[in-house]
Coordinates of C-alpha atoms in Angstrom, one line a residue:
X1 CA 19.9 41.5 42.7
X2 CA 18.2 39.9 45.9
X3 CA 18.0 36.5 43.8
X4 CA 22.1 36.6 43.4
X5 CA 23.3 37.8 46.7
X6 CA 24.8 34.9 48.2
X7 CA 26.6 34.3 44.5
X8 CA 27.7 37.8 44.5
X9 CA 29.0 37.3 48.2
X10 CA 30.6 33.9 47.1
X11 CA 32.6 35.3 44.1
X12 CA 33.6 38.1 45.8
X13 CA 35.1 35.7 48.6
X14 CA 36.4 33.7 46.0
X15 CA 38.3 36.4 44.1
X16 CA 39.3 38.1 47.7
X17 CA 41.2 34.7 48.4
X18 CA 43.0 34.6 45.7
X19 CA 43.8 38.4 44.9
X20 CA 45.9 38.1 48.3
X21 CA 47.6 35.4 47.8
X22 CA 48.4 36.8 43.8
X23 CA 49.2 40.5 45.4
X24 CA 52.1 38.8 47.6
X25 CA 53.5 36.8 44.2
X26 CA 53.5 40.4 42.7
X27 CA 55.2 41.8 44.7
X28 CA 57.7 39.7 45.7
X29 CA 58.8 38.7 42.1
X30 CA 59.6 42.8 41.3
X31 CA 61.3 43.2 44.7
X32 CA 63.2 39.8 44.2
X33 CA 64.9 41.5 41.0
X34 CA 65.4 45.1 42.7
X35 CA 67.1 43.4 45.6
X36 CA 69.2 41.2 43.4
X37 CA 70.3 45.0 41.3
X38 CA 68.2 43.1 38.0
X39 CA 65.5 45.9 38.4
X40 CA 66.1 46.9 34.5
X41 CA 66.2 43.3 33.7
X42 CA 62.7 43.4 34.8
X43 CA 61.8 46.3 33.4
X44 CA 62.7 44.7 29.8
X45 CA 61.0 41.0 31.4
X46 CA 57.3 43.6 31.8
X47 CA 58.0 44.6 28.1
X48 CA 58.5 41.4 26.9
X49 CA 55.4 40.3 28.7
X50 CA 52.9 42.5 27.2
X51 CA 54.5 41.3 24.0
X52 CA 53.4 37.9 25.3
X53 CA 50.1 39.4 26.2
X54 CA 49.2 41.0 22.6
X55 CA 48.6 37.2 21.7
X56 CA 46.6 36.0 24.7
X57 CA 44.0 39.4 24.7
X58 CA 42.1 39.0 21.5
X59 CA 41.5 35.3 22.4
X60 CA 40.2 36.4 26.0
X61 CA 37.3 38.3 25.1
X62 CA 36.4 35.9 22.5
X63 CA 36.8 33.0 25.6
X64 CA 34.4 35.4 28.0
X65 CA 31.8 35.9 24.9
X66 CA 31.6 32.0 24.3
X67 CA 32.1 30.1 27.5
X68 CA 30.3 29.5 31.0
X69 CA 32.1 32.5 32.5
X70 CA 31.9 30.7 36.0
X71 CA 34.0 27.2 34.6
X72 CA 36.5 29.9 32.9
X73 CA 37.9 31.2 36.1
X74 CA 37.9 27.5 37.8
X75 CA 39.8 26.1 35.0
X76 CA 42.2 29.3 34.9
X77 CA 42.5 28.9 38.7
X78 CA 43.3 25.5 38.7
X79 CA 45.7 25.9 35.7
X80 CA 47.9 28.6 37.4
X81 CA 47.8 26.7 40.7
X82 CA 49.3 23.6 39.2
X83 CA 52.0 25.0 37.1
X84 CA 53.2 27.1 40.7
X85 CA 52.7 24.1 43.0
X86 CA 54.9 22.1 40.0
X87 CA 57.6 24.8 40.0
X88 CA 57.8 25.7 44.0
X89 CA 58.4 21.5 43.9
X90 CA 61.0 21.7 41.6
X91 CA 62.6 24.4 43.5
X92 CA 62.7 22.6 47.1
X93 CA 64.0 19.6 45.3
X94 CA 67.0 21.4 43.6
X95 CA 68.0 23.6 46.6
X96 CA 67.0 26.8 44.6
X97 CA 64.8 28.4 42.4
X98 CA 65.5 29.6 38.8
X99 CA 65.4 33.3 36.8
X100 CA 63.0 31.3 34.1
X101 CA 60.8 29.5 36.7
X102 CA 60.0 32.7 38.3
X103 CA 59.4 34.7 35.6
X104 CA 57.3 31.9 34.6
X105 CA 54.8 32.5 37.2
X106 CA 54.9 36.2 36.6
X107 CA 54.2 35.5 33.0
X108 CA 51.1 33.4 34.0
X109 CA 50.0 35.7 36.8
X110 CA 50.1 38.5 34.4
X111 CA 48.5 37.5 31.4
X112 CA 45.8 35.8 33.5
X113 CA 44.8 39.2 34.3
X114 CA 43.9 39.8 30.6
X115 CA 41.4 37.1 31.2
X116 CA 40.7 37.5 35.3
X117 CA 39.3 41.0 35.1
X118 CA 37.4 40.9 31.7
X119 CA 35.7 38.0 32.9
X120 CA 34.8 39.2 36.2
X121 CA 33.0 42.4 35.1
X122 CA 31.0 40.5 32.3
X123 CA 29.9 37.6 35.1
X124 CA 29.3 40.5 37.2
X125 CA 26.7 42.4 34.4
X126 CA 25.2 39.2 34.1
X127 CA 23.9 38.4 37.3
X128 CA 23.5 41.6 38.1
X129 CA 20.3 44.8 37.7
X130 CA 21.6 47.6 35.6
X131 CA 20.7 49.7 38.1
X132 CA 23.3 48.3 40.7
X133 CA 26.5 48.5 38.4
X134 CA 27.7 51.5 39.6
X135 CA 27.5 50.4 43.4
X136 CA 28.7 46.7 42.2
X137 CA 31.7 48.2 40.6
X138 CA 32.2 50.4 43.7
X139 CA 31.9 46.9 45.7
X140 CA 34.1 45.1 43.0
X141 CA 37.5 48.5 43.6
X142 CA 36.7 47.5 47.9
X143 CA 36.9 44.4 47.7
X144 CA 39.7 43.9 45.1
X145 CA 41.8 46.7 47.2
X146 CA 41.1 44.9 50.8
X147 CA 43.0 42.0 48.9
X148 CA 46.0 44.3 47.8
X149 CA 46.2 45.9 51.7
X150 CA 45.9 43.0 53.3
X151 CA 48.8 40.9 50.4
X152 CA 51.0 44.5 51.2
X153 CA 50.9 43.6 54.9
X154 CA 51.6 40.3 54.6
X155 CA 54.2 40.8 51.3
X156 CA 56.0 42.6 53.7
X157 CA 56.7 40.6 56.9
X158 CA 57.2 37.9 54.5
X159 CA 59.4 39.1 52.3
X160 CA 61.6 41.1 55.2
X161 CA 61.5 38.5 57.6
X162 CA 61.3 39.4 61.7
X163 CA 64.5 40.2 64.1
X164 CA 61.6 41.1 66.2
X165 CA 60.2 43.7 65.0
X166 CA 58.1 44.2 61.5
X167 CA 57.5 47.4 59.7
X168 CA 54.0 48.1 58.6
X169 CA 53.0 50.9 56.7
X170 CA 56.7 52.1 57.2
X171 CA 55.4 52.0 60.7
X172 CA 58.0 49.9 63.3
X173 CA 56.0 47.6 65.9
X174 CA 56.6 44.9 68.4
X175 CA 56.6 41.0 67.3
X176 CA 56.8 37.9 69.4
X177 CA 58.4 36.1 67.0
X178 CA 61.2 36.0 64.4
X179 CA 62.0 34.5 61.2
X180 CA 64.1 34.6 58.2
X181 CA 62.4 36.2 55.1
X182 CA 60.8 33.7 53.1
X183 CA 62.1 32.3 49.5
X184 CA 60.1 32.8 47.0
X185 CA 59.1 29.3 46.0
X186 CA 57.4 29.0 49.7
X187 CA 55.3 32.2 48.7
X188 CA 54.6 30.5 44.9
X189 CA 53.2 27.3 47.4
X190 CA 51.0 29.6 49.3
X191 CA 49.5 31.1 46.2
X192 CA 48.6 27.9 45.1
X193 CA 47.1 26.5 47.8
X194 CA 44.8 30.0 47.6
X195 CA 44.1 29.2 43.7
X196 CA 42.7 25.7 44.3
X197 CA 40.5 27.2 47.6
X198 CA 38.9 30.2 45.4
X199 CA 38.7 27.0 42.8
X200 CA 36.5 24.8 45.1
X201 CA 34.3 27.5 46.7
X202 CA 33.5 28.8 42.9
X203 CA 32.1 25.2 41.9
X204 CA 29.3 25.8 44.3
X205 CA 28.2 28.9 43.0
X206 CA 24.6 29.2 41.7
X207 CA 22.8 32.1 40.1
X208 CA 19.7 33.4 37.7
X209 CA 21.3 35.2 34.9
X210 CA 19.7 38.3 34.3
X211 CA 20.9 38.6 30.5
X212 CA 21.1 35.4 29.0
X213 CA 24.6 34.8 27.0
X214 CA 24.4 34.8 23.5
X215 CA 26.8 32.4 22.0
X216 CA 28.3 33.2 18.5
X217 CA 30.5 30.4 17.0
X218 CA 32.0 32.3 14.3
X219 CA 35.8 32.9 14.1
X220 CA 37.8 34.7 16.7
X221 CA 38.8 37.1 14.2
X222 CA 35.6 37.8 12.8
X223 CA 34.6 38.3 16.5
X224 CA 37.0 40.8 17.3
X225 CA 35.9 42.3 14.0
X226 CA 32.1 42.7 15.1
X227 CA 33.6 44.4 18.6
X228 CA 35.4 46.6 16.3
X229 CA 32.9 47.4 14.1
X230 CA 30.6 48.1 17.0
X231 CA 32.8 50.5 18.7
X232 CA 34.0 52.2 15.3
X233 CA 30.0 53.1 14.4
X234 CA 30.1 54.6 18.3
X235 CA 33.7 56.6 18.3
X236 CA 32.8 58.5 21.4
X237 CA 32.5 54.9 23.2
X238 CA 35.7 54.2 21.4
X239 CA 38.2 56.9 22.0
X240 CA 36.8 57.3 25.8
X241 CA 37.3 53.7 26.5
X242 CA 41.2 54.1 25.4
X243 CA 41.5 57.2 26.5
X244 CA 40.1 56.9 29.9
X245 CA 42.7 53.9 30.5
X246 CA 45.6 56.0 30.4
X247 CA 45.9 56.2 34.4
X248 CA 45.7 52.4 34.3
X249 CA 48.2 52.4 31.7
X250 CA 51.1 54.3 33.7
X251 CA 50.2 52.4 36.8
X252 CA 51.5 49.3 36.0
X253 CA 54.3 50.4 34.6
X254 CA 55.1 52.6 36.9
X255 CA 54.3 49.5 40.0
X256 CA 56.2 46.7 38.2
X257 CA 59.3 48.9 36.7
X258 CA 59.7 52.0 39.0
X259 CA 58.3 51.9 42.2
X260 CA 60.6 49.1 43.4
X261 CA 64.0 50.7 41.5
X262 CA 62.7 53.9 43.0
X263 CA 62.3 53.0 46.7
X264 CA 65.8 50.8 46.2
X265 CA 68.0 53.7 44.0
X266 CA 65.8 56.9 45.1
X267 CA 65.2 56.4 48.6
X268 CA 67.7 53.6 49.8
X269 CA 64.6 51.7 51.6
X270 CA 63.4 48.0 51.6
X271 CA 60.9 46.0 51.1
X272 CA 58.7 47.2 54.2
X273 CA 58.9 50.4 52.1
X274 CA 57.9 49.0 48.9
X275 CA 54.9 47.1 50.6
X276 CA 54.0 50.2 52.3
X277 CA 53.7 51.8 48.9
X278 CA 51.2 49.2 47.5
X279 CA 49.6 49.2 50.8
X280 CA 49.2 52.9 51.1
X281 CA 48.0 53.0 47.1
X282 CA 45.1 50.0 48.2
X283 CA 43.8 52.4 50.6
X284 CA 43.3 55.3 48.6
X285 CA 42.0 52.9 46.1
X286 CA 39.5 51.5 48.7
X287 CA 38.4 55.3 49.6
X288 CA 37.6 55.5 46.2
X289 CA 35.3 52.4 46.4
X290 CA 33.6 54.0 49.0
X291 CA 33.1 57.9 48.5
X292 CA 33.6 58.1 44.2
X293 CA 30.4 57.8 43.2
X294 CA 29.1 60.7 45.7
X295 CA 32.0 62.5 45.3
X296 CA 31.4 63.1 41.7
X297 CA 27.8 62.5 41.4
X298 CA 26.9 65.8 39.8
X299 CA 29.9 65.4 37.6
X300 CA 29.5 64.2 34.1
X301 CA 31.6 61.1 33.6
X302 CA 34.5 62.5 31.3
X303 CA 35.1 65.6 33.8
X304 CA 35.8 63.2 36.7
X305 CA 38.1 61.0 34.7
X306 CA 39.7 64.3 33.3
X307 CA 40.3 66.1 36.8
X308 CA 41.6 62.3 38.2
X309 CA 44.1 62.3 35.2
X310 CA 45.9 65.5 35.4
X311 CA 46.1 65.2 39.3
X312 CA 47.8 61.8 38.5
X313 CA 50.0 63.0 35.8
X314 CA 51.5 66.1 38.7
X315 CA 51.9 63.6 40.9
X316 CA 54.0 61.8 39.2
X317 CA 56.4 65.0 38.1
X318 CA 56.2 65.9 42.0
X319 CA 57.2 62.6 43.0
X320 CA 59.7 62.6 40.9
X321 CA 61.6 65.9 41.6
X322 CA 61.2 65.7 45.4
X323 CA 62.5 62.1 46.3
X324 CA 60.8 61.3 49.6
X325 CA 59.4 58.5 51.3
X326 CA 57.0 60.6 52.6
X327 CA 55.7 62.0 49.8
X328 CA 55.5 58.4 48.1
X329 CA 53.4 57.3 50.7
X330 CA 50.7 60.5 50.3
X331 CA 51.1 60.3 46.4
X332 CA 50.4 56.3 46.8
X333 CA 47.4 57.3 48.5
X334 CA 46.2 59.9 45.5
X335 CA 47.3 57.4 42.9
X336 CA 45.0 54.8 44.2
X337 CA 42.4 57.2 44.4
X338 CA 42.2 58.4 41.2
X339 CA 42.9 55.1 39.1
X340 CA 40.2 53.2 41.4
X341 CA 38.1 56.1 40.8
X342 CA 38.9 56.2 37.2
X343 CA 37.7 52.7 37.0
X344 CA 34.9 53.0 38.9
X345 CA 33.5 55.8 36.3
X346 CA 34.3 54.2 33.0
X347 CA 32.8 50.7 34.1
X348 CA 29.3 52.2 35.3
X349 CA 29.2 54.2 32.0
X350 CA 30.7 51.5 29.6
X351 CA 27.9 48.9 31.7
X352 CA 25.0 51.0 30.6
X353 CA 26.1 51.1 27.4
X354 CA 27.6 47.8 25.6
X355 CA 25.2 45.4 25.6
X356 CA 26.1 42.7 27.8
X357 CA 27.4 39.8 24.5
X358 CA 29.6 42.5 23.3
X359 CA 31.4 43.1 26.5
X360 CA 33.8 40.7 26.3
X361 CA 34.7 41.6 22.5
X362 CA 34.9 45.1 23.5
X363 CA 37.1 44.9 26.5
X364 CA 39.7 42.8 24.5
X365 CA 39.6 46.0 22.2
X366 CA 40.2 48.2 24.8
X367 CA 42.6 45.7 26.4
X368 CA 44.5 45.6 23.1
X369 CA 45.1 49.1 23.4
X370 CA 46.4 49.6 26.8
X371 CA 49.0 46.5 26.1
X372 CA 50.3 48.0 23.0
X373 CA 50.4 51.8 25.2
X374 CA 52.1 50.0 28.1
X375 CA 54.7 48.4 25.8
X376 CA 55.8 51.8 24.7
X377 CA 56.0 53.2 27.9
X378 CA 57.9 50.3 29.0
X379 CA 60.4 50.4 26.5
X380 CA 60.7 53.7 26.6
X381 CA 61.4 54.2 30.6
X382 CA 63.6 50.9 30.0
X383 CA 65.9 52.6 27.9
X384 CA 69.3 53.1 29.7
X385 CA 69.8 56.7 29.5
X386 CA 71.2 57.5 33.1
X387 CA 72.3 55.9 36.0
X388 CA 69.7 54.0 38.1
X389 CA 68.3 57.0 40.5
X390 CA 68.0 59.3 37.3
X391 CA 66.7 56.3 35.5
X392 CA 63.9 56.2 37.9
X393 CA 63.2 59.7 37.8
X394 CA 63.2 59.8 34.1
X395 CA 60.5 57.1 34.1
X396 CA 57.9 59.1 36.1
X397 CA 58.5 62.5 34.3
X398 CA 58.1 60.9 31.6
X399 CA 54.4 58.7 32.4
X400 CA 53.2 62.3 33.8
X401 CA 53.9 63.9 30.4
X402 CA 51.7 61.2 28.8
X403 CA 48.5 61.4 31.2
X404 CA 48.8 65.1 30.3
X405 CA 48.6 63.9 26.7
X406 CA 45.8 61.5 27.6
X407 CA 44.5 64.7 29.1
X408 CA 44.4 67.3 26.0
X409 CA 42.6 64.1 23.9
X410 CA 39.8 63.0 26.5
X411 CA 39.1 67.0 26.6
X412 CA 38.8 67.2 23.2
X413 CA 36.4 63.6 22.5
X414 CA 34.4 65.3 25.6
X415 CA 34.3 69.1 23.8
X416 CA 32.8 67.0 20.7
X417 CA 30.9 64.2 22.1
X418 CA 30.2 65.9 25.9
X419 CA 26.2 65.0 25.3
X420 CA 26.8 61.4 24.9
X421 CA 29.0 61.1 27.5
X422 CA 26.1 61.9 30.2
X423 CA 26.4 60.8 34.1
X424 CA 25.2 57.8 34.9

């Protein structure tokens, strides 16, 4: 790993850069449509874009598989860069900024992530020892979550504005300044600016790949095929990898639909609140980065990822039944934990196991999966049964009733398959 340091160290700036600049885009686009009472019009936007996503996920892993992994992300980074620079100009010019051009961006933003993250961990495996992916991964959740705290911090003083005084982390404290909350379109600028930086600093990025990419030409289909066909002679791999992505799964729905109608309908808070919640969930996510690996380093893989799941899935009910801002912030904490941590697990094991030209194939799979299980959920939990506050509510019994699913299933593959799922 010695021979890829300073590559490590620049990709890791790289992606820090622009995961802040992306986490203040992601969260002001949800709040914008909470603030504006549209928070169920989002909610059916989010289904509609993992409907979008369904198309762009098989081709991703076949992209990872196939192409110099470094020009992918500077030619996705540049793409999404232009297209917000071109809308944020379009905006000023008009005097205002349209429903379509922002979801736009979050349409981009989001199904760039189908692409971002794959590609990341299979650059990552490439460059790195097999020995270091656990504490790479670990590096990977601490990094990726500084970027989230410190977009939270900012996402909030932006999107609030200052009389004064800013909230952080719910917390009120002095400012020397004040200004109106920003528009959206000046945020959209801001996160392209940080798109074509992380752009630049990746073109000088040099390394010694440690497994050399083996480049198949055939058909994306009959690609995806081979990944299936790999997993389906390996079911344990299979059902664990789909299984284990259940916290993942509830998280996004729960952060793009629910959290922001929750802290608007449940607890009658703004967006320093919302903010706070992200920021709060980073830093339990960050812990996780840090103390995961010793924390459950006697602990066969599956047991860890089973105790993290059904302490999400109460959490949920909890939060739920005893509205409190409060308790949102200390579940935040928990729920960062334990997806980060969740992560953290099935990436070291899933590493040391998929040879590095299948990962890409194989994470589409899995990617597959969680898209078509999030656009249930979403439809579901979208579904106007109550008013908004019991909407909410409704929402997060209902994602902790489906981790406890994911539960009873991962205990089972584990009961059957519990010697090949060893610690790593």
């Amino acid at each position: 790993m010695n021979e890829n340091r300073r590559a490590i160290q620049w990709l890791m700036i790289a992606n820090t850069i622009s995961g802040i600049a992306q986490g203040i885009s992601m969260l002001a686009i949800p709040w914008y449509f909470a603030k504006s009472g549209e928070a169920n019009l989002f909610g059916w936007s989010f289904f509609l874009a993992n409907i979008f996503m369904l198309f762009v996920a098989p081709f991703s892993g076949v992209l990872i598989d196939k192409y110099d992994r470094v020009k992918v992300f500077i030619y996705l980074f540049l793409f999404i860069g232009i297209i917000e620079l071109s809308i944020s100009a379009i905006a000023l010019q008009s005097g205002g900024i349209k429903f379509p051009f922002i979801y736009l961006v979050f349409l981009l933003t989001f199904l760039s992530y189908s692409i971002h993250y794959p590609n990341l961990y299979a650059l990552i495996q490439q460059i790195t020892p097999a020995e270091k992916y656990g504490k790479l991964t670990s590096i990977l959740e601490i990094q990726g979550q500084f970027s989230t705290i410190v977009a939270g911090a900012l996402g909030a003083i932006l999107l609030d504005g200052s009389d004064g005084y800013i909230k952080i982390l719910g917390i009120q404290l002095g400012s020397f300044f004040r200004f109106e909350p920003w528009k959206i379109e000046w945020i959209f600028i801001v996160d392209a600016i940080t798109y074509f930086l992380a752009a630049l600093i990746l073109t000088k990025l040099k390394f010694k790949p440690l497994v050399q990419l083996q480049i198949d030409h055939s058909p994306v289909f009959i690609r995806m095929a081979d990944g299936w066909h790999y997993l389906w002679g390996r079911k344990h791999i299979l059902w664990f990898g789909i299984f284990s992505l259940g916290i993942f799964a509830t998280l996004m729905v729960e952060s793009f639909t629910l959290l922001p109608a929750y802290v608007k309908y449940c607890l009658d808070q703004g967006a320093g609140v919302f903010a706070a919640a992200e920021i709060y969930y980073a830093v339990g996510a960050l812990t996780a980065g840090l103390i995961i690996r010793k924390l459950f380093h006697k602990i066969k893989v599956p047991i860890s990822i089973l105790i993290m799941t059904m302490i999400t899935a109460v959490g949920y009910i909890l939060v739920a039944i005893f509205q409190s801002t409060l308790l949102l912030f200390v579940y935040s904490v928990i729920l960062g934990l334990c997806n980060a941590g969740t992560r953290i697990q099935r990436m070291s094991y899933l590493f040391s196991v998929i040879p590095n030209q299948f990962m890409g194939r194989v994470s589409s799979i899995f990617n597959l999966s969680n898209i078509f299980t999030r656009i249930i959920l979403t439809g579901i939990v979208s579904i106007p049964l109550f008013g908004p506050s019991m909407q909410v509510q409704f929402g997060l019994i209902f994602l902790g009733i489906f981790l406890l699913l994911c539960f009873v299933i991962l205990w089972i593959v584990y009961k059957r398959q519990g010697d090949n799922l060893k610690t790593e």
